[in-house]
Amino acid sequence: MTHKIAVLPGDGIGTEIVAEAVKVLNVLELPLEMETAPVGGAAYEVAGHPLPEATLKLAQASDAILFGAVGDWKYDTLERRLRPEQAILGLRKALGLFANFRPAICYEQLVGASSLKPELIAGLDILIIRELTGDIYFGQPRGRRVATDGHFPGAEEAFDTMRYSRPEIERIAHVAFQAARKRSKKVTSVDKANVLETFQFWKDVVTEVHKEYPDVALEHMYVDNAAMQLVKAPKKFDVLFTGNMFGDILSDEAAMLTGSIGMLPSASLNANGQGLYEPSHGSAPDIAGQGVANPLATILSAAMMLRFSLNQHEAADRIESAVRAVLAAGLRTPDIWSEGTTRVGTREMGDAVVAAITGKGITKS
Ligand SMILES: NC(=O)c1ccc[n+]([C@@H]2O[C@H](COP(=O)([O-])OP(=O)(O)OC[C@H]3O[C@@H](n4cnc5c(N)ncnc54)[C@H](O)[C@@H]3O)[C@@H](O)[C@H]2O)c1
Ligand SMILES: CC(C)[C@H](C(=O)O)[C@@H](O)C(=O)O
Ligand SMILES: [Mg+2]
């Protein structure tokens, strides 16, 4: 059976890193039918909207989506509905991609690349599960108004709405507990229940759902403490799960435990198993076009796509083994480079992964 993949490179380094992931997928000789379409700023330029109808329809009709990144400073003054980020937010909402998986794994060859002490992160393998279609990201109402109370009545103010319904919390809690059952059977639910009613409700509902998983240990942790614990003792976590906003922040922090945000893949799944696969980082306009972006998060996201949405576990294993082989051969993009390793660019890193997969041997330029 042929799998239909929507390839959405986006902006900035998105085009560079997705090209490497597609190169890797092509050598696996799988029944994949890949179709590319514009999103983000690139789509705004050609279609006047960050998520054109044709791109959305392609994504909806696909078995999986390989997404690069969207955004650029030049679009930051556009009205919000036209900004590039609306492409990824729109896809998440339209496809119901509520469950976001961000595994933070510190490969043994990258222990020295992390900003933390080796003993703290050696062997690190934690899974951040982020609820992705609720919270303050999508809460209504939001906007601008004249304050009628507070410290400055009559002043201009902006406001957003943080909200979660019981079913939204229940379904992501089940995802977290079921994931933990396949790992070390430990879940840390991160909230801010000591201040926010939304997250007191989150904590109450998670505690109720946990009764169905007596074999899984559950701890609740406030988000400020979790942010500190992630750098104090990251290996104490196994499955860390939380809401949309906190998950966004904590996953970038966790990325640095792995050596670079260029190493953090992600999978965003809906209830039907259809998924969007993207690196956790963004379009990196500060290095876009220089050929130095690390493509491994995107390549590893492609492996997650093969595993989670296409049931191609052996092919996913081949990609992950090839990434480890390339790192073991000492190849490093600048974000993970250290003395004694070989500095390579985006394309060379992709070529090395391809060489490791095809058995042609990894060459150091
Ligand atoms: N899913 C997405 O499309 C997504 C995610 C995050 C940010 N963004 C957008 O990206 C743009 C830039 O945002 P930002 O700078 O805050 O975050 P960013 O993740 O793009 O970059 C943060 C830092 O990490 C570096 N970096 C990121 N990916 C890298 C890689 N693969 N290899 C090497 N270095 C890498 C960048 O050079 C930068 O110094 C913004 O428009 C933002 O909205 C998009
Ligand atoms: C680009 C932005 C909307 C997005 C988010 O906040 O979810 C990004 O930071 C991410 O982590 O995918
Ligand atoms: Mg983010």
Short mmCIF file of C-alpha atoms and ligand atoms in Angstrom, two decimals:
data_model
loop_
_atom_site.label_atom_id
_atom_site.label_comp_id
_atom_site.label_asym_id
_atom_site.label_seq_id
_atom_site.Cartn_x
_atom_site.Cartn_y
_atom_site.Cartn_z
CA MET A 1 0.00 0.00 0.00
CA THR A 2 1.33 3.44 -0.92
CA HIS A 3 1.48 5.99 1.89
CA LYS A 4 0.63 9.59 0.99
CA ILE A 5 2.93 12.12 2.65
CA ALA A 6 2.36 15.88 2.58
CA VAL A 7 5.76 17.60 2.65
CA LEU A 8 5.48 21.15 4.02
CA PRO A 9 8.98 22.70 4.28
CA GLY A 10 7.87 26.22 5.27
CA ASP A 11 10.35 29.01 5.86
CA GLY A 12 13.95 29.67 6.83
CA ILE A 13 15.90 26.50 7.59
CA GLY A 14 12.68 24.54 7.07
CA THR A 15 13.45 24.10 3.38
CA GLU A 16 17.05 23.05 4.11
CA ILE A 17 16.30 20.45 6.79
CA VAL A 18 13.21 18.95 5.09
CA ALA A 19 15.26 18.40 1.94
CA GLU A 20 17.62 16.21 4.00
CA ALA A 21 14.79 14.22 5.55
CA VAL A 22 13.26 13.61 2.11
CA LYS A 23 16.69 12.49 0.86
CA VAL A 24 16.80 9.93 3.68
CA LEU A 25 13.23 8.71 3.08
CA ASN A 26 13.95 8.24 -0.63
CA VAL A 27 16.83 5.79 -0.10
CA LEU A 28 14.69 3.54 2.08
CA GLU A 29 12.76 2.45 -1.02
CA LEU A 30 9.39 2.54 0.74
CA PRO A 31 5.98 2.90 -0.98
CA LEU A 32 5.76 6.63 -0.27
CA GLU A 33 4.02 9.19 -2.45
CA MET A 34 5.33 12.59 -1.33
CA GLU A 35 3.74 15.86 -2.43
CA THR A 36 5.14 19.29 -1.45
CA ALA A 37 3.03 22.37 -0.75
CA PRO A 38 3.71 25.86 0.62
CA VAL A 39 3.02 26.89 4.24
CA GLY A 40 3.90 29.84 6.44
CA GLY A 41 5.57 32.89 5.02
CA ALA A 42 6.30 31.02 1.79
CA ALA A 43 2.57 30.43 1.32
CA TYR A 44 1.73 34.02 2.25
CA GLU A 45 4.03 35.20 -0.53
CA VAL A 46 2.41 33.06 -3.21
CA ALA A 47 -1.17 32.73 -1.95
CA GLY A 48 -1.71 35.59 0.49
CA HIS A 49 -2.34 33.22 3.41
CA PRO A 50 -0.03 31.07 5.59
CA LEU A 51 -2.21 27.98 5.20
CA PRO A 52 -3.79 28.00 1.71
CA GLU A 53 -6.90 25.86 1.19
CA ALA A 54 -5.01 23.61 -1.23
CA THR A 55 -2.30 22.92 1.33
CA LEU A 56 -4.83 22.19 4.07
CA LYS A 57 -6.72 19.81 1.78
CA LEU A 58 -3.49 18.01 0.86
CA ALA A 59 -2.66 17.61 4.56
CA GLN A 60 -6.15 16.35 5.36
CA ALA A 61 -5.95 13.78 2.56
CA SER A 62 -2.49 12.50 3.58
CA ASP A 63 -1.50 9.62 5.85
CA ALA A 64 1.14 11.83 7.46
CA ILE A 65 2.67 15.28 7.21
CA LEU A 66 6.38 16.09 7.26
CA PHE A 67 6.63 19.72 8.37
CA GLY A 68 9.71 21.93 8.48
CA ALA A 69 9.17 25.23 10.26
CA VAL A 70 7.42 28.54 9.68
CA GLY A 71 8.12 32.13 10.59
CA ASP A 72 10.39 35.04 9.90
CA TRP A 73 10.91 38.41 11.51
CA LYS A 74 9.57 40.21 8.45
CA TYR A 75 6.09 38.82 9.06
CA ASP A 76 5.91 39.69 12.76
CA THR A 77 3.95 42.90 12.11
CA LEU A 78 1.30 41.26 9.96
CA GLU A 79 -2.17 40.91 11.43
CA ARG A 80 -2.16 37.70 13.46
CA ARG A 81 -4.36 35.68 11.09
CA LEU A 82 -1.82 36.14 8.30
CA ARG A 83 1.34 35.38 10.28
CA PRO A 84 3.28 32.22 9.29
CA GLU A 85 2.73 30.57 12.69
CA GLN A 86 -0.97 30.31 11.87
CA ALA A 87 0.02 27.51 9.46
CA ILE A 88 1.19 25.15 12.20
CA LEU A 89 -1.53 26.26 14.62
CA GLY A 90 -4.17 25.88 11.90
CA LEU A 91 -2.97 22.40 10.94
CA ARG A 92 -2.96 21.27 14.58
CA LYS A 93 -6.51 22.50 15.08
CA ALA A 94 -7.94 21.38 11.73
CA LEU A 95 -6.48 17.88 12.04
CA GLY A 96 -7.19 17.57 15.78
CA LEU A 97 -3.54 16.90 16.57
CA PHE A 98 -3.96 17.04 20.35
CA ALA A 99 -1.13 14.72 21.40
CA ASN A 100 2.40 16.06 20.91
CA PHE A 101 5.34 13.79 21.68
CA ARG A 102 8.77 15.38 22.17
CA PRO A 103 11.34 12.75 23.15
CA ALA A 104 14.50 14.23 24.65
CA ILE A 105 17.31 11.70 24.23
CA CYS A 106 20.95 12.51 24.91
CA TYR A 107 22.98 10.37 22.51
CA GLU A 108 26.16 9.15 24.18
CA GLN A 109 28.30 10.96 21.59
CA LEU A 110 26.63 14.28 22.48
CA VAL A 111 27.04 14.23 26.25
CA GLY A 112 29.77 16.83 25.81
CA ALA A 113 27.55 19.04 23.67
CA SER A 114 25.00 19.62 26.43
CA SER A 115 25.30 22.69 28.63
CA LEU A 116 24.85 20.43 31.68
CA LYS A 117 27.36 18.26 33.50
CA PRO A 118 27.85 14.85 31.80
CA GLU A 119 26.78 12.89 34.87
CA LEU A 120 23.46 14.73 34.85
CA ILE A 121 22.48 13.87 31.26
CA ALA A 122 24.42 10.74 30.26
CA GLY A 123 21.81 8.19 29.20
CA LEU A 124 18.98 10.73 29.33
CA ASP A 125 15.79 9.49 27.73
CA ILE A 126 12.66 11.39 28.74
CA LEU A 127 9.41 11.89 26.88
CA ILE A 128 7.58 15.20 27.02
CA ILE A 129 3.90 14.86 26.12
CA ARG A 130 2.26 18.18 25.41
CA GLU A 131 -1.45 18.77 24.95
CA LEU A 132 -1.46 20.65 21.65
CA THR A 133 -4.94 21.96 20.73
CA GLY A 134 -6.19 23.59 23.92
CA ASP A 135 -5.00 25.98 26.63
CA ILE A 136 -4.36 29.68 26.13
CA TYR A 137 -3.22 28.99 22.53
CA PHE A 138 -6.77 28.55 21.31
CA GLY A 139 -8.86 29.97 24.13
CA GLN A 140 -11.48 32.57 23.28
CA PRO A 141 -12.16 35.38 23.86
CA ARG A 142 -8.88 37.18 23.20
CA GLY A 143 -8.00 40.59 21.83
CA ARG A 144 -7.66 44.26 22.76
CA ARG A 145 -10.07 46.38 24.85
CA VAL A 146 -10.27 49.28 27.27
CA ALA A 147 -9.75 48.13 30.86
CA THR A 148 -12.83 48.55 33.06
CA ASP A 149 -11.09 47.50 36.27
CA GLY A 150 -7.64 46.50 37.56
CA HIS A 151 -4.77 48.84 38.21
CA PHE A 152 -5.48 51.19 35.28
CA PRO A 153 -9.19 51.42 34.40
CA GLY A 154 -9.65 53.16 31.05
CA ALA A 155 -6.26 52.09 29.77
CA GLU A 156 -5.81 50.00 26.60
CA GLU A 157 -5.23 46.34 27.45
CA ALA A 158 -4.82 42.98 25.71
CA PHE A 159 -6.23 39.69 27.00
CA ASP A 160 -6.26 35.92 26.23
CA THR A 161 -8.23 33.02 27.71
CA MET A 162 -6.72 29.90 29.27
CA ARG A 163 -9.18 27.03 29.29
CA TYR A 164 -9.38 23.23 29.30
CA SER A 165 -12.46 21.00 29.20
CA ARG A 166 -12.67 17.68 31.04
CA PRO A 167 -12.51 15.54 27.84
CA GLU A 168 -9.46 17.48 26.61
CA ILE A 169 -7.61 16.69 29.81
CA GLU A 170 -8.85 13.09 30.01
CA ARG A 171 -7.68 12.16 26.52
CA ILE A 172 -4.15 13.53 26.93
CA ALA A 173 -3.89 11.95 30.37
CA HIS A 174 -4.74 8.54 28.88
CA VAL A 175 -2.05 9.11 26.24
CA ALA A 176 0.51 9.89 28.95
CA PHE A 177 -0.35 6.95 31.19
CA GLN A 178 -0.41 4.54 28.24
CA ALA A 179 2.96 5.85 27.06
CA ALA A 180 4.41 5.43 30.54
CA ARG A 181 3.26 1.79 30.58
CA LYS A 182 5.66 1.17 27.67
CA ARG A 183 8.48 2.94 29.48
CA SER A 184 9.31 3.17 33.19
CA LYS A 185 5.71 3.49 34.38
CA LYS A 186 6.25 6.96 35.87
CA VAL A 187 4.28 10.09 34.93
CA THR A 188 4.96 13.62 36.10
CA SER A 189 1.97 15.89 35.45
CA VAL A 190 3.08 19.52 35.36
CA ASP A 191 0.61 22.24 36.31
CA LYS A 192 0.26 25.58 38.11
CA ALA A 193 -2.63 24.51 40.32
CA ASN A 194 -1.46 26.70 43.20
CA VAL A 195 -2.40 29.78 41.15
CA LEU A 196 -4.56 28.85 38.13
CA GLU A 197 -8.06 27.38 38.29
CA THR A 198 -7.55 25.84 34.84
CA PHE A 199 -4.65 23.81 36.15
CA GLN A 200 -6.30 22.94 39.45
CA PHE A 201 -8.98 21.36 37.22
CA TRP A 202 -6.20 19.73 35.15
CA LYS A 203 -4.71 18.25 38.34
CA ASP A 204 -8.11 17.02 39.59
CA VAL A 205 -8.98 15.32 36.27
CA VAL A 206 -5.53 13.75 35.88
CA THR A 207 -5.84 12.35 39.41
CA GLU A 208 -9.21 10.82 38.49
CA VAL A 209 -7.89 9.26 35.26
CA HIS A 210 -4.89 7.87 37.13
CA LYS A 211 -7.24 5.54 39.07
CA GLU A 212 -7.44 3.47 35.84
CA TYR A 213 -3.63 3.04 35.87
CA PRO A 214 -2.68 1.69 39.32
CA ASP A 215 0.51 0.23 37.82
CA VAL A 216 1.80 3.69 36.84
CA ALA A 217 3.29 6.08 39.39
CA LEU A 218 1.93 9.65 39.20
CA GLU A 219 3.45 12.78 40.68
CA HIS A 220 2.18 16.33 40.28
CA MET A 221 4.73 19.13 39.94
CA TYR A 222 4.32 22.89 39.60
CA VAL A 223 5.75 24.18 36.32
CA ASP A 224 8.31 26.47 37.98
CA ASN A 225 9.68 23.56 40.00
CA ALA A 226 9.64 21.35 36.87
CA ALA A 227 11.69 23.92 34.96
CA MET A 228 14.25 23.84 37.74
CA GLN A 229 14.22 20.04 38.14
CA LEU A 230 14.82 19.62 34.38
CA VAL A 231 18.27 21.15 34.83
CA LYS A 232 18.88 19.92 38.37
CA ALA A 233 18.06 16.22 37.91
CA PRO A 234 16.57 15.58 34.44
CA LYS A 235 16.95 11.81 34.64
CA LYS A 236 14.39 11.69 37.47
CA PHE A 237 11.71 12.22 34.81
CA ASP A 238 10.34 9.55 32.50
CA VAL A 239 7.05 10.84 31.02
CA LEU A 240 6.53 14.53 31.71
CA PHE A 241 3.13 15.71 30.55
CA THR A 242 1.50 19.10 30.62
CA GLY A 243 -0.60 21.67 28.82
CA ASN A 244 0.11 23.50 25.60
CA MET A 245 1.87 26.60 26.89
CA PHE A 246 4.00 24.90 29.54
CA GLY A 247 4.87 22.11 27.10
CA ASP A 248 6.14 24.58 24.55
CA ILE A 249 8.49 26.14 27.05
CA LEU A 250 9.70 23.02 28.86
CA SER A 251 10.39 21.14 25.60
CA ASP A 252 12.78 23.83 24.35
CA GLU A 253 14.49 23.68 27.73
CA ALA A 254 14.68 19.90 27.49
CA ALA A 255 16.18 20.23 24.02
CA MET A 256 19.35 21.63 25.54
CA LEU A 257 19.68 18.49 27.65
CA THR A 258 20.23 16.62 24.37
CA GLY A 259 22.99 18.93 23.16
CA SER A 260 20.98 21.12 20.81
CA ILE A 261 17.45 22.05 19.84
CA GLY A 262 18.57 20.71 16.46
CA MET A 263 18.29 17.21 17.96
CA LEU A 264 14.68 17.32 19.23
CA PRO A 265 12.09 15.64 16.96
CA SER A 266 8.35 15.64 17.50
CA ALA A 267 5.19 13.82 16.56
CA SER A 268 1.72 15.36 16.80
CA LEU A 269 -1.07 12.78 16.58
CA ASN A 270 -4.84 12.84 16.39
CA ALA A 271 -7.26 10.19 17.61
CA ASN A 272 -7.03 8.38 14.26
CA GLY A 273 -3.25 8.02 14.37
CA GLN A 274 -2.71 10.55 11.55
CA GLY A 275 0.30 12.65 12.45
CA LEU A 276 2.31 15.74 11.74
CA TYR A 277 6.05 15.30 12.20
CA GLU A 278 8.35 18.24 12.69
CA PRO A 279 11.47 19.28 14.57
CA SER A 280 10.64 21.04 17.83
CA HIS A 281 12.64 24.07 16.77
CA GLY A 282 11.67 26.87 14.46
CA SER A 283 12.77 28.40 11.17
CA ALA A 284 15.98 29.80 12.70
CA PRO A 285 16.13 32.96 10.54
CA ASP A 286 19.46 33.79 12.18
CA ILE A 287 21.14 30.92 10.34
CA ALA A 288 18.76 30.38 7.43
CA GLY A 289 20.42 30.03 4.04
CA GLN A 290 23.88 29.37 5.49
CA GLY A 291 23.72 25.58 5.07
CA VAL A 292 24.66 25.00 8.73
CA ALA A 293 21.34 23.95 10.32
CA ASN A 294 21.27 20.58 12.04
CA PRO A 295 18.85 18.35 10.05
CA LEU A 296 18.85 15.49 12.59
CA ALA A 297 15.71 16.60 14.47
CA THR A 298 13.84 16.57 11.15
CA ILE A 299 15.37 13.27 10.06
CA LEU A 300 14.44 11.74 13.45
CA SER A 301 10.94 13.22 13.06
CA ALA A 302 10.71 11.33 9.76
CA ALA A 303 11.64 8.18 11.66
CA MET A 304 8.83 8.89 14.13
CA MET A 305 6.50 9.30 11.13
CA LEU A 306 7.46 5.89 9.81
CA ARG A 307 6.95 4.36 13.25
CA PHE A 308 3.82 6.12 14.53
CA SER A 309 1.75 6.67 11.35
CA LEU A 310 3.03 4.26 8.70
CA ASN A 311 3.86 1.15 10.74
CA GLN A 312 7.30 0.96 9.10
CA HIS A 313 9.23 0.11 12.25
CA GLU A 314 12.22 -1.52 10.55
CA ALA A 315 12.77 1.53 8.35
CA ALA A 316 12.48 3.79 11.39
CA ASP A 317 15.09 1.66 13.16
CA ARG A 318 17.41 2.05 10.14
CA ILE A 319 17.18 5.85 10.29
CA GLU A 320 17.79 5.96 14.04
CA SER A 321 20.76 3.59 13.77
CA ALA A 322 22.19 5.69 10.94
CA VAL A 323 21.94 8.85 13.06
CA ARG A 324 23.83 7.13 15.87
CA ALA A 325 26.46 5.92 13.36
CA VAL A 326 26.96 9.42 11.98
CA LEU A 327 27.41 10.82 15.48
CA ALA A 328 29.77 7.95 16.34
CA ALA A 329 31.79 8.84 13.22
CA GLY A 330 32.32 12.28 14.74
CA LEU A 331 30.33 14.36 12.26
CA ARG A 332 28.80 17.49 13.79
CA THR A 333 26.86 20.48 12.53
CA PRO A 334 28.03 23.68 14.26
CA ASP A 335 25.32 23.52 16.97
CA ILE A 336 26.70 20.24 18.30
CA TRP A 337 30.35 20.64 17.30
CA SER A 338 33.08 20.16 19.89
CA GLU A 339 36.88 19.93 19.73
CA GLY A 340 38.01 16.75 18.01
CA THR A 341 34.85 16.28 15.95
CA THR A 342 34.34 17.07 12.26
CA ARG A 343 32.31 20.14 11.43
CA VAL A 344 29.86 19.56 8.55
CA GLY A 345 26.95 21.40 7.01
CA THR A 346 23.30 20.52 6.66
CA ARG A 347 23.67 18.67 3.35
CA GLU A 348 26.79 16.79 4.42
CA MET A 349 24.99 15.62 7.56
CA GLY A 350 22.08 14.39 5.44
CA ASP A 351 24.45 12.69 3.00
CA ALA A 352 26.19 10.96 5.91
CA VAL A 353 22.88 9.58 7.22
CA VAL A 354 22.09 8.32 3.70
CA ALA A 355 25.55 6.71 3.45
CA ALA A 356 25.07 5.00 6.81
CA ILE A 357 21.69 3.64 5.70
CA THR A 358 22.93 2.40 2.31
CA GLY A 359 26.11 0.95 3.79
CA LYS A 360 28.29 3.07 1.52
CA GLY A 361 30.27 4.24 4.51
CA ILE A 362 30.38 7.65 6.09
CA THR A 363 33.02 9.96 4.61
CA LYS A 364 34.46 12.88 6.53
CA SER A 365 34.92 15.88 4.23
N1 LIG B 1 6.95 24.67 14.55
C1 LIG B 1 7.40 25.82 14.02
O1 LIG B 1 7.24 26.09 12.83
C2 LIG B 1 8.16 26.78 14.89
C3 LIG B 1 8.67 26.43 16.14
C4 LIG B 1 9.34 27.39 16.88
C5 LIG B 1 9.52 28.69 16.38
N2 LIG B 1 8.99 28.99 15.14
C6 LIG B 1 9.21 30.31 14.51
O2 LIG B 1 10.60 30.33 14.11
C7 LIG B 1 11.03 31.69 14.10
C8 LIG B 1 12.31 31.81 14.92
O3 LIG B 1 11.99 31.55 16.25
P1 LIG B 1 13.13 31.40 17.38
O4 LIG B 1 14.39 32.04 16.92
O5 LIG B 1 12.52 31.83 18.66
O6 LIG B 1 13.33 29.82 17.51
P2 LIG B 1 14.18 28.81 16.63
O7 LIG B 1 13.93 27.45 17.19
O8 LIG B 1 13.92 28.99 15.19
O9 LIG B 1 15.72 29.20 16.90
C9 LIG B 1 16.21 29.30 18.22
C10 LIG B 1 17.74 29.18 18.20
O10 LIG B 1 18.07 27.82 17.90
C11 LIG B 1 18.84 27.73 16.73
N3 LIG B 1 18.37 26.57 15.96
C12 LIG B 1 17.08 26.22 15.76
N4 LIG B 1 17.01 25.11 15.01
C13 LIG B 1 18.28 24.76 14.73
C14 LIG B 1 18.88 23.70 13.97
N5 LIG B 1 18.15 22.75 13.36
N6 LIG B 1 20.23 23.66 13.86
C15 LIG B 1 21.00 24.58 14.48
N7 LIG B 1 20.52 25.60 15.23
C16 LIG B 1 19.16 25.69 15.34
C17 LIG B 1 18.58 29.02 15.97
O11 LIG B 1 19.68 29.34 15.13
C18 LIG B 1 18.38 30.02 17.11
O12 LIG B 1 19.64 30.51 17.54
C19 LIG B 1 9.87 32.53 14.67
O13 LIG B 1 9.13 33.09 13.61
C20 LIG B 1 9.02 31.50 15.40
O14 LIG B 1 7.65 31.87 15.46
C21 LIG B 1 8.35 28.08 14.39
C1 LIG B 2 5.58 28.44 16.33
C2 LIG B 2 4.78 28.24 17.62
C3 LIG B 2 3.32 28.49 17.33
C4 LIG B 2 4.97 26.81 18.12
C5 LIG B 2 4.27 26.62 19.45
O1 LIG B 2 4.33 27.52 20.30
O2 LIG B 2 3.72 25.52 19.63
C6 LIG B 2 6.42 26.41 18.34
O3 LIG B 2 7.04 27.15 19.35
C7 LIG B 2 6.51 24.95 18.66
O4 LIG B 2 7.06 24.60 19.72
O5 LIG B 2 6.04 24.15 17.80
MG MG B 3 8.10 26.02 20.74
#
